[in-house]
Coordinates of N, CA and C in Angstrom, one line a residue:
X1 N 3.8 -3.1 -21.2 CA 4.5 -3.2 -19.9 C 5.0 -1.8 -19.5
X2 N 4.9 -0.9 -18.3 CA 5.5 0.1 -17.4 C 6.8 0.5 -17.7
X3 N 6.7 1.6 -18.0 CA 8.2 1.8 -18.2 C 8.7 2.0 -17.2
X4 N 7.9 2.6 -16.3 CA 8.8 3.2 -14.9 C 8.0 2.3 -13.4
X5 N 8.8 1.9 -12.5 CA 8.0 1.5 -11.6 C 7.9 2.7 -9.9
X6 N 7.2 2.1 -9.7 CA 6.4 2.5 -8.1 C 6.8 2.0 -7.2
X7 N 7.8 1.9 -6.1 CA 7.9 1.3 -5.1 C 7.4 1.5 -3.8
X8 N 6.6 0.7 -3.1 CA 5.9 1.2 -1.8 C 6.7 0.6 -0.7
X9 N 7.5 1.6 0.6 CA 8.4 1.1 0.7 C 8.0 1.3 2.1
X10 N 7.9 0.2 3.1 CA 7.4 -0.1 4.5 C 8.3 -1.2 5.5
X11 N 9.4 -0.2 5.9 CA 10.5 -1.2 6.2 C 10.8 -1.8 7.8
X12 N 10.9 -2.9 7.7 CA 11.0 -3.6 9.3 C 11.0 -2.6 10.1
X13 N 10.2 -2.6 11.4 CA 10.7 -1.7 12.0 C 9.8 -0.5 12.2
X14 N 9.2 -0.4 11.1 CA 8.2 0.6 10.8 C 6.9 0.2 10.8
X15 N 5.8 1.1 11.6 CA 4.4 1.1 11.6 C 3.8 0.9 9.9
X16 N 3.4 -0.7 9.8 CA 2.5 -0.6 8.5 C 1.2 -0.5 8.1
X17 N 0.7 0.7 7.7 CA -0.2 1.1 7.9 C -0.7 0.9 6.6
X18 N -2.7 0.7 6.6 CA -3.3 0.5 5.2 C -4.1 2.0 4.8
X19 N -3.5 3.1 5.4 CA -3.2 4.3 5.2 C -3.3 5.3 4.9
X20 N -1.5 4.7 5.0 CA 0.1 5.4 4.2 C 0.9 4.1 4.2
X21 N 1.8 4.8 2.9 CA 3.1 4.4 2.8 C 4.3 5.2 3.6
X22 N 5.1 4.6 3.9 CA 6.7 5.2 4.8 C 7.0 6.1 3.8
X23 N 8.0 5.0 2.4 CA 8.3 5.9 1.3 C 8.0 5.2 0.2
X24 N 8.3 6.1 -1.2 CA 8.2 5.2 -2.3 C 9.0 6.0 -3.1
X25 N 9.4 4.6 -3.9 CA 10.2 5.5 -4.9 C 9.8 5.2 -6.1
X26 N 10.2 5.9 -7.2 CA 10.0 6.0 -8.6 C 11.0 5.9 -9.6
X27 N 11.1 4.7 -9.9 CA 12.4 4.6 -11.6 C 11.5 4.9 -12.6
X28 N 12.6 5.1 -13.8 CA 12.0 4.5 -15.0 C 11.6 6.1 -15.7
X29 N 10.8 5.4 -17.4 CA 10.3 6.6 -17.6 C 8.9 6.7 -17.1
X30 N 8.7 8.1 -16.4 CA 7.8 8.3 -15.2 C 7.5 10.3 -15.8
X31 N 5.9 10.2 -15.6 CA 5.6 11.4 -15.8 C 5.1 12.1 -14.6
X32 N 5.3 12.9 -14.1 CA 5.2 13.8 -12.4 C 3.7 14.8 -12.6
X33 N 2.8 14.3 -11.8 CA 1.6 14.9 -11.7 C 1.6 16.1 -10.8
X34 N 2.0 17.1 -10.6 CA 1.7 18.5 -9.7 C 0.2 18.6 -9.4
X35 N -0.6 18.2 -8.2 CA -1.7 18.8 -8.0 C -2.0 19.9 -7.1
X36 N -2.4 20.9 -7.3 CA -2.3 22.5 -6.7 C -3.5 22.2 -5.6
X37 N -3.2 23.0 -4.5 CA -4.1 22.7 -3.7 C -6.0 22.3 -4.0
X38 N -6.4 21.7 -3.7 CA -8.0 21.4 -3.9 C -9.1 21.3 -2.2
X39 N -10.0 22.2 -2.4 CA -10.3 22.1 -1.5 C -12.1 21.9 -1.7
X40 N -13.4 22.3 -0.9 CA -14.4 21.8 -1.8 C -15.0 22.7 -2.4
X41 N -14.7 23.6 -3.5 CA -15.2 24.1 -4.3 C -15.2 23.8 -5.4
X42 N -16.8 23.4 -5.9 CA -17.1 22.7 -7.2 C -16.8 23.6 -8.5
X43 N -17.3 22.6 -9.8 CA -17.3 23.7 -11.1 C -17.9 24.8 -11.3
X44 N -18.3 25.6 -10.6 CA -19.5 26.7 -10.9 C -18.7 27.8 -9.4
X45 N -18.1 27.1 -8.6 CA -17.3 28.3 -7.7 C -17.6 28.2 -6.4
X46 N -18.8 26.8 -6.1 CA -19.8 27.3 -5.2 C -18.7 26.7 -3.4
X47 N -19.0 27.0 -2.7 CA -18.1 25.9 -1.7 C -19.3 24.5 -1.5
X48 N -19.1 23.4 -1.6 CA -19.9 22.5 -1.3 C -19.8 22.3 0.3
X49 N -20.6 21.6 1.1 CA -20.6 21.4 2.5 C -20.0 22.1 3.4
X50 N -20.8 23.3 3.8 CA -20.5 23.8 4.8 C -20.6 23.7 5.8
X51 N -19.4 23.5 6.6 CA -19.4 22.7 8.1 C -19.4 21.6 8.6
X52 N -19.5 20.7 6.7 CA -19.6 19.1 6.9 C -18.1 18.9 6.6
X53 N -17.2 18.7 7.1 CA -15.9 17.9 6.8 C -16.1 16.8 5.5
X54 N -16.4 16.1 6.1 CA -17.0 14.5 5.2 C -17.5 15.2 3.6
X55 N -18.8 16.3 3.3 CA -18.7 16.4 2.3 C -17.9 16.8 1.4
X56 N -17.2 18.2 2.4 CA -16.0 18.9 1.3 C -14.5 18.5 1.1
X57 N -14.6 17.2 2.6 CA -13.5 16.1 1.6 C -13.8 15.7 0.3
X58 N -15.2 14.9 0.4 CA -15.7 14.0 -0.8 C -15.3 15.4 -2.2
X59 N -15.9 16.6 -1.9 CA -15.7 16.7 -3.0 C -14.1 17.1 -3.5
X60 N -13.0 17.8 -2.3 CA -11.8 18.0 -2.6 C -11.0 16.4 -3.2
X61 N -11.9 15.4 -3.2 CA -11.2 14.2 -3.5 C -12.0 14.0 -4.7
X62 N -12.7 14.6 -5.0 CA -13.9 15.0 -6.5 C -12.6 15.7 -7.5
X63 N -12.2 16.9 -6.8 CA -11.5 17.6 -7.6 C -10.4 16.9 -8.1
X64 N -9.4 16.4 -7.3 CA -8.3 15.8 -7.4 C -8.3 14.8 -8.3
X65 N -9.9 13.7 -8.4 CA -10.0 12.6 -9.7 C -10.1 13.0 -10.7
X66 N -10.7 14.2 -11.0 CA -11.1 15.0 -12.1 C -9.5 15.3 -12.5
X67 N -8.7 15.5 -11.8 CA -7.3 16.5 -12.3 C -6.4 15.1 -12.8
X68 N -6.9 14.1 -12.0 CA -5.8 12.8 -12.3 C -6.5 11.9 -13.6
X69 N -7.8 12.4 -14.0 CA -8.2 11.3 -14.8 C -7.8 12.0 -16.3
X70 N -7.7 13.7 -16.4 CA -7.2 14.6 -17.4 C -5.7 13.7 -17.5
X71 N -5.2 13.1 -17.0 CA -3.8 12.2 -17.3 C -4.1 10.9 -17.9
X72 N -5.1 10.5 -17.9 CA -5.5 9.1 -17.9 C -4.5 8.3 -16.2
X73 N -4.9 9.1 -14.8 CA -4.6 8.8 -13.9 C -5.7 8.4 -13.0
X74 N -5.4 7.3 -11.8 CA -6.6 7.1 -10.8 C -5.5 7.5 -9.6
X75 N -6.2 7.4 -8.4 CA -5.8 7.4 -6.9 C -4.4 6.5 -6.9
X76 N -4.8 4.9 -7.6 CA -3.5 4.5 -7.2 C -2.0 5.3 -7.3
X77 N -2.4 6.0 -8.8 CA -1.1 7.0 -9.0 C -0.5 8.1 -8.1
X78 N -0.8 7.7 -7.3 CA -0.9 9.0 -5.9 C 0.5 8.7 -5.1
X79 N 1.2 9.5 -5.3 CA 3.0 9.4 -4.3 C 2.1 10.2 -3.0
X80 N 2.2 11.1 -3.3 CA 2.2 12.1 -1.9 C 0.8 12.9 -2.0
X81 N 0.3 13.1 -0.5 CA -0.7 14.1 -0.6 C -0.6 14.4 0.9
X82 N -0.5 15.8 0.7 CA -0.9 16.6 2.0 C -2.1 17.5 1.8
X83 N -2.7 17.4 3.3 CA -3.3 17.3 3.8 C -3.7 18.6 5.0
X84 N -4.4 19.6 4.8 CA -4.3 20.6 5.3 C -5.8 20.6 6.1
X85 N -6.0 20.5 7.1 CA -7.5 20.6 8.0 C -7.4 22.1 9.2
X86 N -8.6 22.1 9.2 CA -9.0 23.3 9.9 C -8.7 23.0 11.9
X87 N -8.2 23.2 12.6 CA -7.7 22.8 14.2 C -8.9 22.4 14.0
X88 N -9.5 21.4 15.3 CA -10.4 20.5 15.4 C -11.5 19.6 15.1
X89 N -10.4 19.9 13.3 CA -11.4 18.6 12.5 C -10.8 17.5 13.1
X90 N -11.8 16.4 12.9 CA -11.4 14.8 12.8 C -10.6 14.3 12.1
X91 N -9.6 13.6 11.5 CA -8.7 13.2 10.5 C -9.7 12.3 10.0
X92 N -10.2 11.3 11.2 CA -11.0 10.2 10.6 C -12.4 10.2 10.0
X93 N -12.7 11.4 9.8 CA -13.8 11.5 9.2 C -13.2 11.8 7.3
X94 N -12.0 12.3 7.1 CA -11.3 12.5 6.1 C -11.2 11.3 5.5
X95 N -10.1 10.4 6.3 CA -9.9 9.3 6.3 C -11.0 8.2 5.5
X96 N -11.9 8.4 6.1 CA -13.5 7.4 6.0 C -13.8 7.9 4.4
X97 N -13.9 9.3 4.5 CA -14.3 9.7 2.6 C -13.3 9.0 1.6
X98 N -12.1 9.3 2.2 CA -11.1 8.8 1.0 C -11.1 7.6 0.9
X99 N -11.5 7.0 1.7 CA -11.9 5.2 1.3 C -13.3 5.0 0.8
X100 N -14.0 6.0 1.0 CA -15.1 5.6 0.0 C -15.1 6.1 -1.3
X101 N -14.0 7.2 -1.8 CA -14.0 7.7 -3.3 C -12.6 7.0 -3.9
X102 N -12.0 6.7 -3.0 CA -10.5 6.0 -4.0 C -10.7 4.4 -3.4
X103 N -11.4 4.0 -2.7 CA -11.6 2.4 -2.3 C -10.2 2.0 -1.6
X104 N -9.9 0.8 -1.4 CA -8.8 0.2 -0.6 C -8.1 0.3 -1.4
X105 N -6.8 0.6 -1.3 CA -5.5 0.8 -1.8 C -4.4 -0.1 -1.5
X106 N -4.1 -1.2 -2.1 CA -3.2 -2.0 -2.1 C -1.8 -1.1 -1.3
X107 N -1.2 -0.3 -2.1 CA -0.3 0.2 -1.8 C -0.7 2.2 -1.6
X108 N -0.7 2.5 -0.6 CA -1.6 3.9 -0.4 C -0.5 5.0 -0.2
X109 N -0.3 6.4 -0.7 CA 0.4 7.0 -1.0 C 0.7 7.4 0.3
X110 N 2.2 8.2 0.4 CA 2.7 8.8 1.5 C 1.7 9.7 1.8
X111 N 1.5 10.6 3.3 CA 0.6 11.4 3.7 C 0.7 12.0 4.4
X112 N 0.9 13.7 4.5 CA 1.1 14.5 6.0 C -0.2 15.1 6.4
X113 N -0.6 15.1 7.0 CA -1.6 15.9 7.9 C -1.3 16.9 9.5
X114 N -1.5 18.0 8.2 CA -1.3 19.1 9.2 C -2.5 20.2 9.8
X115 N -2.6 20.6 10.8 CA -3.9 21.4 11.1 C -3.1 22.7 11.1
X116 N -4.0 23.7 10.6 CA -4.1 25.4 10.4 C -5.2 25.8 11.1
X117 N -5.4 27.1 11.5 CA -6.2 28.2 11.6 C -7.1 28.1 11.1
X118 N -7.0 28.4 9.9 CA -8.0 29.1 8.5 C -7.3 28.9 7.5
X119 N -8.1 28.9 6.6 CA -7.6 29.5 4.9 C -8.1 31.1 4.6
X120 N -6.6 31.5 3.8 CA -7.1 32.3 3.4 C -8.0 33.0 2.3
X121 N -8.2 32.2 1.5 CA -8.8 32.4 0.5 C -10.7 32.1 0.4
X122 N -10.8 31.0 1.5 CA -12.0 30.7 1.7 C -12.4 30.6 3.5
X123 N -12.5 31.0 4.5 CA -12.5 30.8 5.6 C -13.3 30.1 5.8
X124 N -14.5 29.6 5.3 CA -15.6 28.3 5.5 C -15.0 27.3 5.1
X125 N -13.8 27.1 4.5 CA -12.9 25.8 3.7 C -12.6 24.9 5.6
X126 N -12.7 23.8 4.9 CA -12.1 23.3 6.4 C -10.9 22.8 5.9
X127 N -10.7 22.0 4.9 CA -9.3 21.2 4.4 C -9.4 21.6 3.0
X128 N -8.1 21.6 2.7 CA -7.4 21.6 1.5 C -6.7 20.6 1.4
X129 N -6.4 20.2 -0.3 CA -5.5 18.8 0.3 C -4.5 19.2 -1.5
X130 N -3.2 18.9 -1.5 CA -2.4 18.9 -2.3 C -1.7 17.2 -2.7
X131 N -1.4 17.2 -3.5 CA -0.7 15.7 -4.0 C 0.4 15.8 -5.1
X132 N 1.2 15.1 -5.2 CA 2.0 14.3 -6.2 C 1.9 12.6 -7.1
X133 N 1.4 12.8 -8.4 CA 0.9 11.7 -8.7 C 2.0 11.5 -10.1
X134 N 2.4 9.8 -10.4 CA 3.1 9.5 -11.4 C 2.4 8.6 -12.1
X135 N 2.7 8.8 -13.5 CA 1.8 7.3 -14.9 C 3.1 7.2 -15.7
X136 N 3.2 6.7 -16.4 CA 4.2 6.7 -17.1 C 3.7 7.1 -18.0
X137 N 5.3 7.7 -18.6 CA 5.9 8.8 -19.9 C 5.9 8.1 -21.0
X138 N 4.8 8.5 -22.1 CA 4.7 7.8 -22.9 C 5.3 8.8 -24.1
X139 N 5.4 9.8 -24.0 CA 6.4 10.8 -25.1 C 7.6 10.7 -24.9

């Protein structure tokens, strides 16, 4: 049994969406996943899909399973993820990937989506995406 629980917190009143979550909170013993930005560059350095949104989501949400499964974590363990897109991407094409690499989400983590310029570090990057993920503390 869980030492720590997950609360998905969607209160009267509020748009319930299959998503995001409003808020959630976290008791218990609970270990804090920091994921540093990810964007679609694979193992070897390369940028995957250039100019395709849809693919270099798929693979920035490649990266992120790879960083959550090093925990023995999946998507559901997902509190927070922001969301960084290039001005006149689509959200919903973002949207559409992350339901085909993390599937339907009973309870779906909080979410900001903000549009920028550019990146600096890759200017062909369209989104970046960062998160906060919890499993429980088994030390």
């Amino acid at each position: 049994m869980p030492t720590f629980k997950m609360k998905h917190i969607n209160p009267e009143g509020l748009f319930k969406s299959k998503a995001f979550s409003q808020a959630i909170t976290v008791t218990g013993k609970a270990k804090t996943i920091y994921i540093g930005g990810q964007n679609a560059i694979n193992s070897k350095g390369e940028l995957i899909g250039v100019g395709d949104l849809e693919l270099q989501t798929k693979q920035a949400l490649h990266n992120i399973k790879t960083i959550l499964a090093t925990e023995n974590a999946s998507f559901a363990n997902l509190v927070k993820l922001n969301i960084y897109l290039v001005s006149g991407s689509d959200p919903l094409i973002g949207y559409k990937a992350f339901q085909e690499m993390a599937g339907s989400l009973d309870n779906p983590p909080l979410v900001t989506v903000l549009f920028v310029s550019e990146f600096a570090s890759r200017p062909s990057c369209l989104l970046e995406i960062d998160g906060i993920a919890v499993i429980e503390d088994k030390d």
